[in-house]
Amino acid sequence: MIYNNNILPKYISNPNINIYNSNNYISLDFETTNFDKGDPTNLDNHLVLACWYLGRNGKHYYSWNNEFRMGKLIEHLLSCDFIIAHNAKFELGWLKRCGVDLTQVLCFCTQIAEYTLHQGMTVDLSLDGTLKRRQMPQKQRLGNLLIHNGVETESVPKRILLEYCSADVKVTTDLALVQLRELRELELLPVVYTRNLFTAFIACTEFNSMELNKERVYEDYVKTTKELNEVEQRINEFTGGLNPGSSKQMAEYLFDTLGFAEPRDWKGNPIRTASGKRSTDAKVIAKLLPRNKRQREFLGLKKSHAKLQSRISKYLEKFKLCCDESNGLIRFNFNQTITQTGRLSSNGKRYKVQGQNIQRDLKRLFWTQEVGTIIQERDHAQLEFRVAGELTGCPQIYQDVIEHFDVHAYTASIIFPGSTDPKQARINAKAHTFKPLYGGESGTDLERSYYDAFKQKYKRMKEVQDLWVDLALKSKKLVSPITKLIFHFPDMKITKSGYIQGNTKVRDYPIQYFATGEILPIGCLIFWHLLRAMKLKSYIMLTIHDSVINKLYEEEKELVDEIAVQSLTKLSVDYIEKLYGYRLKYPLEIELKESQFWGKD
């Protein structure tokens, strides 16, 4: 190994949840100018007011200064064990603007704590919503009304703004102390500890941009727009003038003219809109079963139209606008408290594209034009499959992983028997390989045969997942193995047909969470710390699902490759063992793709 573990901060090298027992904390709230809601990455913003409270002496402080004149705050902060804030990513972003090294910071985010305590449930995680739900004293009313109704921060009378900011600090401190007690009782402090460490990483990473290749974006936009126009013309000719954007006309054509049967839900009722009208959205279209040539032809056209329209509206229009207005530079916002599974989500800050859902063939539109740099993407090999084996103790999964069994080829052999193009069949099979892992059962006869074979092959995994479902059905919750994170399933029930509503979530959440809400973030976090500690120019730009994307300065390649692999494998395993007292049995393996462009042509 080419580095010493001592270069990692103590929060990583020796994770210690007992630090949250300390009263040497600082509770903090900033008021800023409100471009993009005060986003610290928008350099047109500046700090207006900082209010903070020191737990060790019970005193409140404030400062009417910008980010360049917060010396007293920084002095206090650097002498504390951790920072308390609601949506702490915001405060950490501004601390970065103040010159604080975020690799040396541990926070306790009350929004993350509340999210963790309600995992799997949809609740209002705002400070107002959290205080109201807990029947705790509310925020200062007048200041709250002014700020949340768009009044410019510097136009709010100083007395009112100070009262508002100081009150936020007080109620956030009170909330944190209550949450810490609950988290200790439920043994959830380790989960919150890691999520808070990760907050510093994403607050810092949000300042980094990815770059779109203008020529490719414009070319793809023109090409896709042309294809969409051609499909619309074919639909027009096929239907005699149907407007594909009219749901009323589309419903009449699908169900009256072409004679499609309306798809039905699990209760046997036709899937309709909220107002009771016949639905023609993408999910309904996907469920239509063609019975003749004309139905098949039209369905093919409609699906092509939906795909092209989605590609343009969700991505290419926004990418083009980014190229026109921002020279192709796009920053991503990372969301820690959105998904029910606990994994991270991301979206463009100004150009609202979902970072985690960028289609594979759109990755080729991103590049690095700086001489001597490339883009690297590292994926965990079959991470969720391995985690499924880890959590269920399935011996067959372990054997297949250790022997590098080609599970996708196995899938293809059942769904596409006798294929003349085994390579393409394997690619097509990937969409089905792990579907039964999450309770997927519907499909063609061959697909269902595969799903049955999968459940039989990995029998132990299915038995444990069935047990999870039984436990969740009885208690409306499930304690995730290893980390003890509690998933709540308040809507689980057995229907009259015997179907267990919500069973797929129970099978999915523990696996998806531990793979992409624990293992990947931990590795990503350590990778970031080592890049910073070793003062390298290379940096992380984005992380999605089970991968991390970084910009590499090629003279640093040998060093970056080494620390990336160590971070995402051995050091992640060591951290998990220290924090949770559990040593992973399955090896973590990393696959690397690198090029001037993100993704292949």
Tab-separated table of C-alpha atoms in Angstrom, residues 238-599:
chain	number	residue	atom	x	y	z
A	238	PHE	CA	-51.200	5.795	-39.617
A	239	THR	CA	-54.098	7.367	-37.709
A	240	GLY	CA	-55.328	9.893	-40.245
A	241	GLY	CA	-54.461	12.957	-38.184
A	242	LEU	CA	-54.279	11.930	-34.506
A	243	ASN	CA	-52.513	14.382	-32.216
A	244	PRO	CA	-50.115	12.137	-30.206
A	245	GLY	CA	-50.005	14.757	-27.459
A	246	SER	CA	-53.777	14.615	-26.846
A	247	SER	CA	-54.626	12.056	-24.165
A	248	LYS	CA	-58.326	12.187	-25.123
A	249	GLN	CA	-57.665	11.454	-28.805
A	250	MET	CA	-55.088	8.820	-27.894
A	251	ALA	CA	-57.506	7.027	-25.538
A	252	GLU	CA	-60.245	6.974	-28.173
A	253	TYR	CA	-57.856	5.627	-30.783
A	254	LEU	CA	-56.259	2.974	-28.565
A	255	PHE	CA	-59.345	1.575	-26.917
A	256	ASP	CA	-62.149	2.344	-29.387
A	257	THR	CA	-60.532	2.298	-32.839
A	258	LEU	CA	-57.733	-0.235	-32.337
A	259	GLY	CA	-59.617	-2.215	-29.699
A	260	PHE	CA	-56.907	-2.546	-27.029
A	261	ALA	CA	-58.153	-3.819	-23.684
A	262	GLU	CA	-57.573	-1.379	-20.841
A	263	PRO	CA	-54.814	-2.623	-18.501
A	264	ARG	CA	-56.004	-3.405	-14.990
A	265	ASP	CA	-54.456	-2.957	-11.572
A	266	TRP	CA	-53.978	-5.682	-8.945
A	267	LYS	CA	-57.596	-5.209	-7.854
A	268	GLY	CA	-58.822	-5.938	-11.350
A	269	ASN	CA	-59.948	-2.352	-11.994
A	270	PRO	CA	-59.041	-0.467	-15.202
A	271	ILE	CA	-56.042	1.838	-14.652
A	272	ARG	CA	-57.504	5.330	-14.948
A	273	THR	CA	-56.436	8.916	-14.359
A	274	ALA	CA	-57.206	10.656	-11.049
A	275	SER	CA	-60.337	12.121	-12.655
A	276	GLY	CA	-61.499	8.693	-13.836
A	277	LYS	CA	-60.614	9.098	-17.505
A	278	ARG	CA	-58.923	6.396	-19.546
A	279	SER	CA	-55.168	6.701	-19.087
A	280	THR	CA	-52.589	6.749	-21.861
A	281	ASP	CA	-49.458	7.466	-19.845
A	282	ALA	CA	-46.203	5.562	-20.361
A	283	LYS	CA	-46.963	2.951	-17.695
A	284	VAL	CA	-50.315	2.127	-19.294
A	285	ILE	CA	-48.809	1.988	-22.781
A	286	ALA	CA	-46.164	-0.440	-21.503
A	287	LYS	CA	-48.914	-2.782	-20.239
A	288	LEU	CA	-50.903	-2.921	-23.505
A	289	LEU	CA	-50.986	-6.378	-25.070
A	290	PRO	CA	-51.208	-6.307	-28.902
A	291	ARG	CA	-53.270	-9.057	-30.515
A	292	ASN	CA	-52.926	-8.190	-34.200
A	293	LYS	CA	-50.510	-6.637	-36.687
A	294	ARG	CA	-52.085	-3.175	-36.662
A	295	GLN	CA	-51.972	-2.977	-32.880
A	296	ARG	CA	-48.325	-4.066	-32.862
A	297	GLU	CA	-47.362	-1.492	-35.515
A	298	PHE	CA	-49.057	1.375	-33.713
A	299	LEU	CA	-47.685	0.347	-30.334
A	300	GLY	CA	-44.192	0.358	-31.807
A	301	LEU	CA	-44.709	3.872	-33.147
A	302	LYS	CA	-46.166	5.124	-29.866
A	303	LYS	CA	-43.314	3.714	-27.809
A	304	SER	CA	-40.764	5.242	-30.192
A	305	HIS	CA	-42.556	8.584	-29.894
A	306	ALA	CA	-42.595	8.453	-26.084
A	307	LYS	CA	-38.917	7.479	-25.926
A	308	LEU	CA	-37.785	10.258	-28.272
A	309	GLN	CA	-39.983	12.866	-26.633
A	310	SER	CA	-38.680	11.906	-23.192
A	311	ARG	CA	-35.074	12.033	-24.393
A	312	ILE	CA	-35.584	15.562	-25.677
A	313	SER	CA	-37.664	17.017	-22.851
A	314	LYS	CA	-35.810	15.403	-19.938
A	315	TYR	CA	-32.262	15.744	-21.235
A	316	LEU	CA	-31.396	17.213	-24.624
A	317	GLU	CA	-33.348	20.465	-24.286
A	318	LYS	CA	-31.694	21.062	-20.906
A	319	PHE	CA	-28.267	20.038	-22.156
A	320	LYS	CA	-28.629	22.405	-25.134
A	321	LEU	CA	-29.689	25.255	-22.848
A	322	CYS	CA	-26.697	24.540	-20.618
A	323	CYS	CA	-24.387	24.740	-23.627
A	324	ASP	CA	-26.026	27.982	-24.795
A	325	GLU	CA	-25.999	29.729	-21.411
A	326	SER	CA	-23.229	28.154	-19.318
A	327	ASN	CA	-20.654	26.955	-21.832
A	328	GLY	CA	-21.709	23.358	-21.177
A	329	LEU	CA	-20.786	23.376	-17.478
A	330	ILE	CA	-23.360	21.648	-15.283
A	331	ARG	CA	-23.337	21.216	-11.516
A	332	PHE	CA	-25.287	18.556	-9.672
A	333	ASN	CA	-27.213	18.801	-6.432
A	334	PHE	CA	-27.017	15.719	-4.195
A	335	ASN	CA	-30.062	14.701	-2.174
A	336	GLN	CA	-29.545	12.615	0.954
A	337	THR	CA	-33.095	12.558	2.286
A	338	ILE	CA	-35.275	11.905	-0.782
A	339	THR	CA	-35.303	8.184	-1.575
A	340	GLN	CA	-37.140	5.675	0.596
A	341	THR	CA	-34.296	3.186	0.190
A	342	GLY	CA	-31.582	5.420	1.654
A	343	ARG	CA	-29.537	5.740	-1.510
A	344	LEU	CA	-28.378	9.104	-2.858
A	345	SER	CA	-30.189	10.908	-5.657
A	346	SER	CA	-28.969	13.841	-7.727
A	347	ASN	CA	-30.246	16.485	-10.094
A	348	GLY	CA	-28.795	19.384	-12.020
A	349	LYS	CA	-28.761	22.565	-9.956
A	350	ARG	CA	-29.763	24.969	-12.733
A	351	TYR	CA	-30.551	22.505	-15.505
A	352	LYS	CA	-32.856	19.985	-13.872
A	353	VAL	CA	-31.661	16.627	-15.130
A	354	GLN	CA	-31.513	13.609	-12.824
A	355	GLY	CA	-27.883	12.629	-12.479
A	356	GLN	CA	-28.629	9.070	-11.351
A	357	ASN	CA	-30.911	8.415	-14.343
A	358	ILE	CA	-28.770	9.675	-17.208
A	359	GLN	CA	-29.152	7.062	-19.923
A	360	ARG	CA	-26.067	5.129	-20.904
A	361	ASP	CA	-26.036	6.477	-24.461
A	362	LEU	CA	-26.219	10.068	-23.172
A	363	LYS	CA	-23.033	9.747	-21.135
A	364	ARG	CA	-21.074	10.164	-24.374
A	365	LEU	CA	-22.166	13.819	-24.373
A	366	PHE	CA	-19.965	14.545	-21.323
A	367	TRP	CA	-16.236	15.009	-21.719
A	368	THR	CA	-13.151	16.740	-20.406
A	369	GLN	CA	-11.427	19.008	-22.894
A	370	GLU	CA	-8.575	19.978	-20.584
A	371	VAL	CA	-5.319	18.643	-21.999
A	372	GLY	CA	-3.866	15.777	-19.965
A	373	THR	CA	-7.138	14.773	-18.310
A	374	ILE	CA	-9.640	11.944	-18.740
A	375	ILE	CA	-12.879	10.854	-17.081
A	376	GLN	CA	-12.842	7.698	-14.979
A	377	GLU	CA	-15.899	5.753	-13.854
A	378	ARG	CA	-15.573	2.975	-11.329
A	379	ASP	CA	-18.417	0.547	-10.714
A	380	HIS	CA	-18.780	-2.090	-8.035
A	381	ALA	CA	-19.145	-5.423	-9.836
A	382	GLN	CA	-22.590	-6.970	-9.151
A	383	LEU	CA	-22.760	-5.079	-5.866
A	384	GLU	CA	-26.455	-5.633	-5.094
A	385	PHE	CA	-26.213	-9.337	-5.977
A	386	ARG	CA	-23.297	-9.737	-3.578
A	387	VAL	CA	-25.132	-7.791	-0.888
A	388	ALA	CA	-28.146	-10.059	-1.366
A	389	GLY	CA	-25.857	-12.990	-0.618
A	390	GLU	CA	-24.318	-11.158	2.325
A	391	LEU	CA	-27.681	-10.359	3.925
A	392	THR	CA	-29.394	-13.683	3.261
A	393	GLY	CA	-26.476	-16.087	3.681
A	394	CYS	CA	-27.300	-17.787	0.376
A	395	PRO	CA	-24.487	-20.287	-0.336
A	396	GLN	CA	-25.276	-20.469	-4.063
A	397	ILE	CA	-24.735	-16.730	-4.519
A	398	TYR	CA	-21.414	-17.016	-2.719
A	399	GLN	CA	-20.331	-19.912	-4.916
A	400	ASP	CA	-21.325	-18.062	-8.094
A	401	VAL	CA	-19.463	-14.898	-7.032
A	402	ILE	CA	-16.288	-16.735	-6.034
A	403	GLU	CA	-16.311	-18.821	-9.229
A	404	HIS	CA	-17.172	-15.762	-11.380
A	405	PHE	CA	-20.235	-17.519	-12.732
A	406	ASP	CA	-21.702	-15.561	-15.663
A	407	VAL	CA	-25.198	-15.004	-14.323
A	408	HIS	CA	-26.233	-12.875	-17.339
A	409	ALA	CA	-25.310	-15.672	-19.746
A	410	TYR	CA	-27.347	-18.033	-17.561
A	411	THR	CA	-30.315	-15.667	-17.863
A	412	ALA	CA	-29.915	-15.495	-21.647
A	413	SER	CA	-29.795	-19.276	-21.931
A	414	ILE	CA	-33.334	-19.477	-20.523
A	415	ILE	CA	-34.999	-16.351	-21.933
A	416	PHE	CA	-33.315	-16.454	-25.358
A	417	PRO	CA	-32.618	-20.169	-25.977
A	418	GLY	CA	-30.793	-20.984	-29.195
A	419	SER	CA	-29.923	-17.343	-29.921
A	420	THR	CA	-27.733	-16.847	-32.995
A	421	ASP	CA	-26.070	-13.862	-31.302
A	422	PRO	CA	-25.093	-14.934	-27.758
A	423	LYS	CA	-23.342	-11.622	-27.037
A	424	GLN	CA	-26.433	-9.559	-27.830
A	425	ALA	CA	-28.654	-12.047	-26.015
A	426	ARG	CA	-26.517	-11.599	-22.902
A	427	ILE	CA	-26.865	-7.811	-23.162
A	428	ASN	CA	-30.637	-8.104	-23.564
A	429	ALA	CA	-30.798	-10.503	-20.623
A	430	LYS	CA	-29.299	-7.988	-18.185
A	431	ALA	CA	-32.646	-6.242	-17.783
A	432	HIS	CA	-34.099	-9.485	-16.397
A	433	THR	CA	-31.221	-11.053	-14.460
A	434	PHE	CA	-31.905	-9.509	-11.062
A	435	LYS	CA	-35.588	-8.725	-11.486
A	436	PRO	CA	-36.633	-11.750	-9.376
A	437	LEU	CA	-34.212	-10.586	-6.679
A	438	TYR	CA	-36.760	-7.848	-5.986
A	439	GLY	CA	-39.878	-9.971	-6.388
A	440	GLY	CA	-40.405	-9.504	-10.139
A	441	GLU	CA	-42.694	-12.204	-11.544
A	442	SER	CA	-44.569	-10.907	-14.612
A	443	GLY	CA	-43.421	-11.258	-18.201
A	444	THR	CA	-43.449	-13.637	-21.140
A	445	ASP	CA	-43.591	-17.393	-20.613
A	446	LEU	CA	-39.797	-17.668	-21.031
A	447	GLU	CA	-39.193	-14.736	-18.684
A	448	ARG	CA	-41.391	-16.291	-16.036
A	449	SER	CA	-39.553	-19.575	-16.512
A	450	TYR	CA	-36.311	-17.754	-15.795
A	451	TYR	CA	-37.736	-16.056	-12.699
A	452	ASP	CA	-38.841	-19.441	-11.348
A	453	ALA	CA	-35.413	-20.927	-12.109
A	454	PHE	CA	-33.682	-17.995	-10.368
A	455	LYS	CA	-35.729	-18.460	-7.199
A	456	GLN	CA	-35.039	-22.185	-7.237
A	457	LYS	CA	-31.322	-21.720	-7.862
A	458	TYR	CA	-30.991	-19.180	-5.039
A	459	LYS	CA	-33.436	-20.903	-2.741
A	460	ARG	CA	-31.899	-19.706	0.525
A	461	MET	CA	-32.106	-16.091	-0.620
A	462	LYS	CA	-35.806	-16.488	-1.421
A	463	GLU	CA	-36.513	-18.128	1.936
A	464	VAL	CA	-34.921	-15.251	3.847
A	465	GLN	CA	-36.696	-12.628	1.744
A	466	ASP	CA	-39.987	-14.440	2.368
A	467	LEU	CA	-39.231	-14.235	6.085
A	468	TRP	CA	-38.605	-10.481	5.726
A	469	VAL	CA	-42.013	-10.123	4.102
A	470	ASP	CA	-43.714	-12.073	6.900
A	471	LEU	CA	-42.038	-9.928	9.573
A	472	ALA	CA	-42.877	-6.672	7.796
A	473	LEU	CA	-46.467	-7.749	7.263
A	474	LYS	CA	-46.926	-8.387	10.993
A	475	SER	CA	-45.068	-5.372	12.393
A	476	LYS	CA	-45.165	-2.908	9.454
A	477	LYS	CA	-41.398	-2.567	9.740
A	478	LEU	CA	-38.173	-4.485	9.117
A	479	VAL	CA	-34.796	-4.158	10.812
A	480	SER	CA	-32.087	-4.262	8.162
A	481	PRO	CA	-29.327	-6.812	8.830
A	482	ILE	CA	-25.875	-5.534	9.849
A	483	THR	CA	-26.695	-1.820	10.319
A	484	LYS	CA	-30.043	-2.193	12.184
A	485	LEU	CA	-31.633	0.555	10.087
A	486	ILE	CA	-35.413	0.283	10.524
A	487	PHE	CA	-37.516	0.384	7.355
A	488	HIS	CA	-41.163	1.292	7.876
A	489	PHE	CA	-43.895	-0.231	5.691
A	490	PRO	CA	-47.146	1.275	7.028
A	491	ASP	CA	-49.208	0.341	3.952
A	492	MET	CA	-48.414	-3.366	3.757
A	493	LYS	CA	-51.443	-5.651	3.563
A	494	ILE	CA	-52.792	-8.826	1.982
A	495	THR	CA	-55.324	-8.287	-0.782
A	496	LYS	CA	-58.384	-10.458	-1.351
A	497	SER	CA	-56.489	-12.298	-4.079
A	498	GLY	CA	-53.722	-13.214	-1.613
A	499	TYR	CA	-51.180	-10.770	-3.043
A	500	ILE	CA	-49.051	-9.012	-0.418
A	501	GLN	CA	-49.079	-5.350	-1.308
A	502	GLY	CA	-45.625	-3.856	-0.662
A	503	ASN	CA	-43.723	-7.150	-0.680
A	504	THR	CA	-41.375	-6.037	-3.483
A	505	LYS	CA	-40.255	-3.059	-1.376
A	506	VAL	CA	-39.462	-5.338	1.546
A	507	ARG	CA	-37.348	-7.569	-0.705
A	508	ASP	CA	-35.636	-4.578	-2.316
A	509	TYR	CA	-34.946	-1.933	0.325
A	510	PRO	CA	-32.475	-3.734	2.634
A	511	ILE	CA	-30.372	-4.835	-0.342
A	512	GLN	CA	-30.447	-1.596	-2.295
A	513	TYR	CA	-29.808	0.408	0.865
A	514	PHE	CA	-26.779	-1.513	2.100
A	515	ALA	CA	-25.223	-1.674	-1.377
A	516	THR	CA	-25.754	1.887	-2.573
A	517	GLY	CA	-26.642	3.674	0.657
A	518	GLU	CA	-23.746	2.308	2.732
A	519	ILE	CA	-20.973	0.501	0.842
A	520	LEU	CA	-20.671	2.877	-2.127
A	521	PRO	CA	-20.909	6.115	-0.082
A	522	ILE	CA	-18.326	4.835	2.389
A	523	GLY	CA	-15.876	4.013	-0.404
A	524	CYS	CA	-16.582	7.294	-2.146
A	525	LEU	CA	-16.044	9.203	1.089
A	526	ILE	CA	-12.678	7.540	1.768
A	527	PHE	CA	-11.600	8.080	-1.852
A	528	TRP	CA	-12.404	11.801	-1.506
A	529	HIS	CA	-10.501	12.100	1.772
A	530	LEU	CA	-7.388	10.470	0.332
A	531	LEU	CA	-7.437	12.615	-2.809
A	532	ARG	CA	-7.569	15.701	-0.605
A	533	ALA	CA	-5.063	14.467	1.981
A	534	MET	CA	-2.509	13.673	-0.718
A	535	LYS	CA	-3.098	17.086	-2.329
A	536	LEU	CA	-3.932	15.639	-5.744
A	537	LYS	CA	-5.474	17.690	-8.541
A	538	SER	CA	-7.788	14.845	-9.587
A	539	TYR	CA	-11.257	15.132	-8.081
A	540	ILE	CA	-14.660	13.446	-7.877
A	541	MET	CA	-17.408	14.974	-10.017
A	542	LEU	CA	-20.395	12.701	-9.482
A	543	THR	CA	-21.538	9.506	-7.815
A	544	ILE	CA	-24.567	7.514	-8.961
A	545	HIS	CA	-25.933	4.241	-7.610
A	546	ASP	CA	-22.908	1.892	-7.447
A	547	SER	CA	-20.346	4.049	-9.264
A	548	VAL	CA	-18.111	7.060	-8.739
A	549	ILE	CA	-16.978	9.396	-11.538
A	550	ASN	CA	-13.811	11.448	-11.272
A	551	LYS	CA	-11.667	13.709	-13.414
A	552	LEU	CA	-8.133	12.333	-13.619
A	553	TYR	CA	-4.961	14.292	-14.297
A	554	GLU	CA	-3.024	11.641	-16.137
A	555	GLU	CA	0.309	12.267	-14.388
A	556	GLU	CA	-1.480	11.125	-11.203
A	557	LYS	CA	-2.961	7.956	-12.727
A	558	GLU	CA	-0.937	5.323	-10.865
A	559	LEU	CA	-1.573	6.942	-7.502
A	560	VAL	CA	-5.270	7.671	-8.098
A	561	ASP	CA	-5.918	4.148	-9.383
A	562	GLU	CA	-4.337	2.658	-6.288
A	563	ILE	CA	-6.156	4.783	-3.723
A	564	ALA	CA	-9.473	4.402	-5.596
A	565	VAL	CA	-9.326	0.614	-5.491
A	566	GLN	CA	-8.179	0.559	-1.869
A	567	SER	CA	-10.895	3.048	-0.857
A	568	LEU	CA	-13.733	1.207	-2.594
A	569	THR	CA	-12.644	-2.240	-1.384
A	570	LYS	CA	-10.330	-2.907	1.577
A	571	LEU	CA	-10.732	0.407	3.403
A	572	SER	CA	-14.520	0.269	3.022
A	573	VAL	CA	-14.557	-3.225	4.496
A	574	ASP	CA	-12.334	-2.078	7.388
A	575	TYR	CA	-14.569	0.921	8.115
A	576	ILE	CA	-17.734	-1.201	8.131
A	577	GLU	CA	-16.132	-3.669	10.533
A	578	LYS	CA	-15.025	-0.893	12.900
A	579	LEU	CA	-18.382	0.892	12.852
A	580	TYR	CA	-20.844	-2.009	12.720
A	581	GLY	CA	-18.755	-4.862	14.116
A	582	TYR	CA	-19.315	-6.938	10.979
A	583	ARG	CA	-16.722	-8.185	8.490
A	584	LEU	CA	-18.037	-8.514	4.937
A	585	LYS	CA	-17.696	-12.086	3.634
A	586	TYR	CA	-18.031	-11.235	-0.041
A	587	PRO	CA	-15.143	-9.645	-1.930
A	588	LEU	CA	-15.723	-6.153	-3.332
A	589	GLU	CA	-14.492	-5.839	-6.908
A	590	ILE	CA	-14.171	-2.704	-9.018
A	591	GLU	CA	-14.569	-2.271	-12.770
A	592	LEU	CA	-12.947	0.765	-14.404
A	593	LYS	CA	-13.905	2.621	-17.580
A	594	GLU	CA	-11.880	5.639	-18.652
A	595	SER	CA	-11.840	7.927	-21.664
A	596	GLN	CA	-11.902	11.560	-22.677
A	597	PHE	CA	-15.677	11.053	-22.779
A	598	TRP	CA	-17.899	9.646	-20.038
A	599	GLY	CA	-19.305	6.534	-21.691
